[in-house]
Amino acid sequence: MTRPEVGASPRPCAECGDSEYGGAPACTACRALVDGIVEDEWAGFLRRWDVGDDQETALAEMVAAEPDRHDWRVVDAALDRLVCADCGDRLGRGPVGCPACDRAHGFRYAAIETDRPGVPRGNEHAVRVNVSVVRRPHVTSAGELLVRRLLLPVLLVGFLPTTEEAQRMSALIRRSPPAQRIPLAERMIEEAMALRRAGHRPPGRDRR
Ligand SMILES: [Zn+2]
Ligand SMILES: [Zn+2]
């Protein structure tokens, strides 16, 4: 299972009908794909270090202690392998307000994010934020989670909304009745992508 290529078209998920990766966390097939983004990198990391099962936790502890030295997927996978001393959940994924989880979750953003060739600068950061939100859905509002999960399939193929587009999308979704949110978000994403395809360069793009 590999990540979609830059420039590919998102494919429909056989299970939920949304684009692949976009149905998480509710769709188990999409959730497995999203987890795979993180797990594939961890598997490669273990191979490089030639680490056996018995040493995996020790390696995870080492990574979690120095998140700024590792790729974000390795850091997220490492946190999944550690248990929070405060709440007993996977470290960084416990309930809202667990101090140790909040701290670990904050530190995960120190990790290395490397843009793939051919994507707008900051695409990998957007991918990692959206993956993180979708894998930790209980700390995000329903509207924001919806925007994040629907954006993920297009981020993975190299699209990046401007900060203004992303904020407008979130604000509109927040104000819309739940039944209208999905078609509205899908239309806004499609419009932004069509603008980019037409060669429109967003003004004043910033990194995040
Ligand atoms: Zn799905
Ligand atoms: Zn915790």
mmCIF file of C-alpha atoms and ligand atoms in Angstrom:
data_model
loop_
_atom_site.group_PDB
_atom_site.id
_atom_site.type_symbol
_atom_site.label_atom_id
_atom_site.label_comp_id
_atom_site.label_asym_id
_atom_site.label_seq_id
_atom_site.Cartn_x
_atom_site.Cartn_y
_atom_site.Cartn_z
ATOM 1 C CA MET A 1 0.000 0.000 0.000
ATOM 2 C CA THR A 2 1.692 3.191 -1.164
ATOM 3 C CA ARG A 3 0.641 6.810 -1.065
ATOM 4 C CA PRO A 4 -1.095 8.266 -4.132
ATOM 5 C CA GLU A 5 1.282 9.862 -6.645
ATOM 6 C CA VAL A 6 1.479 13.633 -7.130
ATOM 7 C CA GLY A 7 -0.800 14.506 -10.043
ATOM 8 C CA ALA A 8 -2.886 11.324 -9.821
ATOM 9 C CA SER A 9 -6.680 11.491 -9.671
ATOM 10 C CA PRO A 10 -8.261 10.507 -6.348
ATOM 11 C CA ARG A 11 -9.995 7.129 -6.655
ATOM 12 C CA PRO A 12 -13.378 6.282 -5.160
ATOM 13 C CA CYS A 13 -13.387 4.062 -2.071
ATOM 14 C CA ALA A 14 -15.291 0.819 -2.669
ATOM 15 C CA GLU A 15 -16.573 0.874 0.890
ATOM 16 C CA CYS A 16 -17.814 4.438 1.505
ATOM 17 C CA GLY A 17 -18.056 6.001 -1.972
ATOM 18 C CA ASP A 18 -16.008 9.069 -1.022
ATOM 19 C CA SER A 19 -12.511 9.412 -2.451
ATOM 20 C CA GLU A 20 -10.045 6.942 -0.977
ATOM 21 C CA TYR A 21 -8.575 8.269 2.312
ATOM 22 C CA GLY A 22 -11.457 10.775 2.542
ATOM 23 C CA GLY A 23 -13.948 8.628 4.475
ATOM 24 C CA ALA A 24 -11.857 8.282 7.623
ATOM 25 C CA PRO A 25 -12.429 7.919 10.485
ATOM 26 C CA ALA A 26 -15.952 6.505 9.900
ATOM 27 C CA CYS A 27 -15.017 4.249 6.925
ATOM 28 C CA THR A 28 -12.792 1.344 7.993
ATOM 29 C CA ALA A 29 -11.219 1.018 4.512
ATOM 30 C CA CYS A 30 -10.285 4.717 4.426
ATOM 31 C CA ARG A 31 -9.089 4.580 8.018
ATOM 32 C CA ALA A 32 -6.772 1.676 7.141
ATOM 33 C CA LEU A 33 -5.395 3.684 4.204
ATOM 34 C CA VAL A 34 -4.718 6.701 6.423
ATOM 35 C CA ASP A 35 -3.064 4.537 9.088
ATOM 36 C CA GLY A 36 -1.032 2.967 6.273
ATOM 37 C CA ILE A 37 0.561 6.342 5.459
ATOM 38 C CA VAL A 38 2.100 6.317 8.917
ATOM 39 C CA GLU A 39 2.662 2.563 9.289
ATOM 40 C CA ASP A 40 4.477 2.113 5.944
ATOM 41 C CA GLU A 41 7.076 4.670 6.961
ATOM 42 C CA TRP A 42 7.515 3.048 10.369
ATOM 43 C CA ALA A 43 8.014 -0.369 8.760
ATOM 44 C CA GLY A 44 10.758 1.099 6.555
ATOM 45 C CA PHE A 45 12.308 2.776 9.598
ATOM 46 C CA LEU A 46 12.434 -0.557 11.468
ATOM 47 C CA ARG A 47 14.063 -2.236 8.475
ATOM 48 C CA ARG A 48 16.715 0.476 8.235
ATOM 49 C CA TRP A 49 17.596 0.094 11.896
ATOM 50 C CA ASP A 50 17.280 -3.691 11.738
ATOM 51 C CA VAL A 51 15.217 -3.656 14.911
ATOM 52 C CA GLY A 52 13.377 -6.734 16.189
ATOM 53 C CA ASP A 53 9.935 -6.738 17.804
ATOM 54 C CA ASP A 54 11.447 -6.791 21.277
ATOM 55 C CA GLN A 55 13.201 -3.474 20.702
ATOM 56 C CA GLU A 56 10.379 -1.651 18.968
ATOM 57 C CA THR A 57 9.122 0.128 22.088
ATOM 58 C CA ALA A 58 12.620 1.293 22.991
ATOM 59 C CA LEU A 59 13.043 2.702 19.490
ATOM 60 C CA ALA A 60 9.639 4.415 19.736
ATOM 61 C CA GLU A 61 10.703 6.030 23.015
ATOM 62 C CA MET A 62 13.895 7.277 21.411
ATOM 63 C CA VAL A 63 11.965 8.800 18.488
ATOM 64 C CA ALA A 64 9.370 10.418 20.759
ATOM 65 C CA ALA A 65 12.180 12.015 22.765
ATOM 66 C CA GLU A 66 13.650 13.692 19.668
ATOM 67 C CA PRO A 67 10.751 14.358 17.273
ATOM 68 C CA ASP A 68 12.646 17.104 15.422
ATOM 69 C CA ARG A 69 15.101 14.519 14.081
ATOM 70 C CA HIS A 70 12.569 12.263 12.375
ATOM 71 C CA ASP A 71 9.986 12.298 9.609
ATOM 72 C CA TRP A 72 6.489 13.110 10.895
ATOM 73 C CA ARG A 73 5.170 9.659 9.956
ATOM 74 C CA VAL A 74 7.854 7.981 12.033
ATOM 75 C CA VAL A 75 7.042 10.288 14.966
ATOM 76 C CA ASP A 76 3.297 9.629 14.740
ATOM 77 C CA ALA A 77 3.867 5.854 14.511
ATOM 78 C CA ALA A 78 6.228 5.994 17.491
ATOM 79 C CA LEU A 79 3.646 7.832 19.626
ATOM 80 C CA ASP A 80 1.064 5.171 18.700
ATOM 81 C CA ARG A 81 3.356 2.564 20.231
ATOM 82 C CA LEU A 82 3.692 4.319 23.568
ATOM 83 C CA VAL A 83 1.135 4.304 26.341
ATOM 84 C CA CYS A 84 0.211 7.542 28.080
ATOM 85 C CA ALA A 85 1.109 7.376 31.769
ATOM 86 C CA ASP A 86 -1.777 9.732 32.606
ATOM 87 C CA CYS A 87 -4.751 8.311 30.682
ATOM 88 C CA GLY A 88 -3.606 4.886 29.435
ATOM 89 C CA ASP A 89 -4.468 5.601 25.794
ATOM 90 C CA ARG A 90 -1.943 5.723 22.947
ATOM 91 C CA LEU A 91 0.329 8.657 23.718
ATOM 92 C CA GLY A 92 -1.012 11.861 22.180
ATOM 93 C CA ARG A 93 -4.391 10.377 21.337
ATOM 94 C CA GLY A 94 -6.062 10.402 24.738
ATOM 95 C CA PRO A 95 -9.097 12.453 25.791
ATOM 96 C CA VAL A 96 -9.242 16.241 25.558
ATOM 97 C CA GLY A 97 -7.451 17.759 28.536
ATOM 98 C CA CYS A 98 -5.021 14.900 29.269
ATOM 99 C CA PRO A 99 -1.841 16.938 29.946
ATOM 100 C CA ALA A 100 0.645 14.258 28.809
ATOM 101 C CA CYS A 101 -1.284 13.635 25.580
ATOM 102 C CA ASP A 102 -1.626 17.360 24.864
ATOM 103 C CA ARG A 103 2.117 17.755 25.365
ATOM 104 C CA ALA A 104 3.003 14.796 23.115
ATOM 105 C CA HIS A 105 0.545 16.011 20.491
ATOM 106 C CA GLY A 106 2.173 19.447 20.500
ATOM 107 C CA PHE A 107 5.673 17.998 20.168
ATOM 108 C CA ARG A 108 4.677 15.892 17.161
ATOM 109 C CA TYR A 109 4.631 19.090 15.096
ATOM 110 C CA ALA A 110 8.385 19.488 15.598
ATOM 111 C CA ALA A 111 8.897 16.557 13.220
ATOM 112 C CA ILE A 112 10.414 16.830 9.745
ATOM 113 C CA GLU A 113 8.015 17.423 6.848
ATOM 114 C CA THR A 114 9.554 16.971 3.385
ATOM 115 C CA ASP A 115 7.552 18.177 0.390
ATOM 116 C CA ARG A 116 7.488 15.745 -2.529
ATOM 117 C CA PRO A 117 8.826 17.003 -5.864
ATOM 118 C CA GLY A 118 6.245 18.978 -7.815
ATOM 119 C CA VAL A 119 3.961 20.022 -4.946
ATOM 120 C CA PRO A 120 3.371 23.574 -3.649
ATOM 121 C CA ARG A 121 5.536 24.375 -0.637
ATOM 122 C CA GLY A 122 3.775 23.324 2.554
ATOM 123 C CA ASN A 123 1.781 20.486 0.991
ATOM 124 C CA GLU A 124 3.413 17.894 3.230
ATOM 125 C CA HIS A 125 2.624 20.007 6.288
ATOM 126 C CA ALA A 126 -1.028 20.099 5.229
ATOM 127 C CA VAL A 127 -1.022 16.327 4.685
ATOM 128 C CA ARG A 128 0.450 15.710 8.125
ATOM 129 C CA VAL A 129 -1.987 18.075 9.871
ATOM 130 C CA ASN A 130 -4.997 16.506 8.191
ATOM 131 C CA VAL A 131 -3.779 12.965 8.871
ATOM 132 C CA SER A 132 -3.226 13.939 12.487
ATOM 133 C CA VAL A 133 -6.740 15.439 12.779
ATOM 134 C CA VAL A 134 -8.415 12.430 11.142
ATOM 135 C CA ARG A 135 -6.526 10.027 13.425
ATOM 136 C CA ARG A 136 -7.403 12.075 16.518
ATOM 137 C CA PRO A 137 -10.955 13.077 15.573
ATOM 138 C CA HIS A 138 -12.409 13.459 19.077
ATOM 139 C CA VAL A 139 -10.604 16.734 19.717
ATOM 140 C CA THR A 140 -11.956 18.456 16.582
ATOM 141 C CA SER A 141 -15.418 19.871 15.830
ATOM 142 C CA ALA A 142 -17.589 17.918 13.366
ATOM 143 C CA GLY A 143 -17.439 20.676 10.745
ATOM 144 C CA GLU A 144 -13.670 21.033 10.913
ATOM 145 C CA LEU A 145 -13.182 17.263 10.789
ATOM 146 C CA LEU A 146 -15.357 17.129 7.680
ATOM 147 C CA VAL A 147 -13.244 19.734 5.870
ATOM 148 C CA ARG A 148 -10.028 17.987 6.929
ATOM 149 C CA ARG A 149 -11.084 14.540 5.801
ATOM 150 C CA LEU A 150 -12.491 15.700 2.450
ATOM 151 C CA LEU A 151 -9.328 17.696 1.711
ATOM 152 C CA LEU A 152 -6.976 14.811 2.494
ATOM 153 C CA PRO A 153 -7.389 12.892 -0.835
ATOM 154 C CA VAL A 154 -6.582 16.016 -2.887
ATOM 155 C CA LEU A 155 -3.682 17.028 -0.631
ATOM 156 C CA LEU A 156 -2.223 13.565 -1.206
ATOM 157 C CA VAL A 157 -2.173 14.106 -4.981
ATOM 158 C CA GLY A 158 -0.415 17.452 -4.552
ATOM 159 C CA PHE A 159 -3.124 20.121 -4.165
ATOM 160 C CA LEU A 160 -2.804 22.825 -1.520
ATOM 161 C CA PRO A 161 -5.539 25.350 -0.713
ATOM 162 C CA THR A 162 -4.401 28.838 0.241
ATOM 163 C CA THR A 163 -4.835 29.822 3.866
ATOM 164 C CA GLU A 164 -7.682 32.077 2.759
ATOM 165 C CA GLU A 165 -9.435 29.273 0.868
ATOM 166 C CA ALA A 166 -9.078 26.903 3.810
ATOM 167 C CA GLN A 167 -10.404 29.483 6.272
ATOM 168 C CA ARG A 168 -13.334 30.388 4.031
ATOM 169 C CA MET A 169 -14.172 26.718 3.648
ATOM 170 C CA SER A 170 -14.107 26.107 7.394
ATOM 171 C CA ALA A 171 -16.198 29.205 8.147
ATOM 172 C CA LEU A 172 -18.857 28.330 5.556
ATOM 173 C CA ILE A 173 -19.085 24.724 6.711
ATOM 174 C CA ARG A 174 -19.453 25.846 10.317
ATOM 175 C CA ARG A 175 -22.433 28.032 9.387
ATOM 176 C CA SER A 176 -24.151 25.401 7.219
ATOM 177 C CA PRO A 177 -26.715 22.838 8.357
ATOM 178 C CA PRO A 178 -25.112 19.364 8.679
ATOM 179 C CA ALA A 179 -27.044 17.936 5.699
ATOM 180 C CA GLN A 180 -25.565 20.538 3.340
ATOM 181 C CA ARG A 181 -21.992 20.373 4.560
ATOM 182 C CA ILE A 182 -20.616 17.523 2.438
ATOM 183 C CA PRO A 183 -21.845 18.755 -0.971
ATOM 184 C CA LEU A 184 -20.792 22.313 -0.082
ATOM 185 C CA ALA A 185 -17.279 21.264 0.939
ATOM 186 C CA GLU A 186 -16.903 19.062 -2.131
ATOM 187 C CA ARG A 187 -17.971 21.920 -4.398
ATOM 188 C CA MET A 188 -15.535 24.372 -2.780
ATOM 189 C CA ILE A 189 -12.640 21.921 -3.107
ATOM 190 C CA GLU A 190 -13.533 21.236 -6.742
ATOM 191 C CA GLU A 191 -13.709 24.978 -7.502
ATOM 192 C CA ALA A 192 -10.332 25.666 -5.892
ATOM 193 C CA MET A 193 -8.758 22.802 -7.843
ATOM 194 C CA ALA A 194 -10.328 24.014 -11.100
ATOM 195 C CA LEU A 195 -8.827 27.467 -10.510
ATOM 196 C CA ARG A 196 -5.394 25.909 -10.065
ATOM 197 C CA ARG A 197 -5.766 23.761 -13.163
ATOM 198 C CA ALA A 198 -6.670 26.888 -15.131
ATOM 199 C CA GLY A 199 -3.290 28.315 -14.143
ATOM 200 C CA HIS A 200 -4.579 30.785 -11.574
ATOM 201 C CA ARG A 201 -1.793 31.452 -9.088
ATOM 202 C CA PRO A 202 -3.182 32.328 -5.691
ATOM 203 C CA PRO A 203 -1.931 35.754 -4.535
ATOM 204 C CA GLY A 204 0.156 36.099 -1.409
ATOM 205 C CA ARG A 205 0.566 32.413 -0.716
ATOM 206 C CA ASP A 206 2.242 31.784 2.596
ATOM 207 C CA ARG A 207 3.777 28.615 3.836
ATOM 208 C CA ARG A 208 1.002 27.313 6.078
HETATM 209 ZN ZN ZN B 1 -13.858 4.773 2.440
HETATM 210 ZN ZN ZN B 2 -3.039 10.768 27.865
#
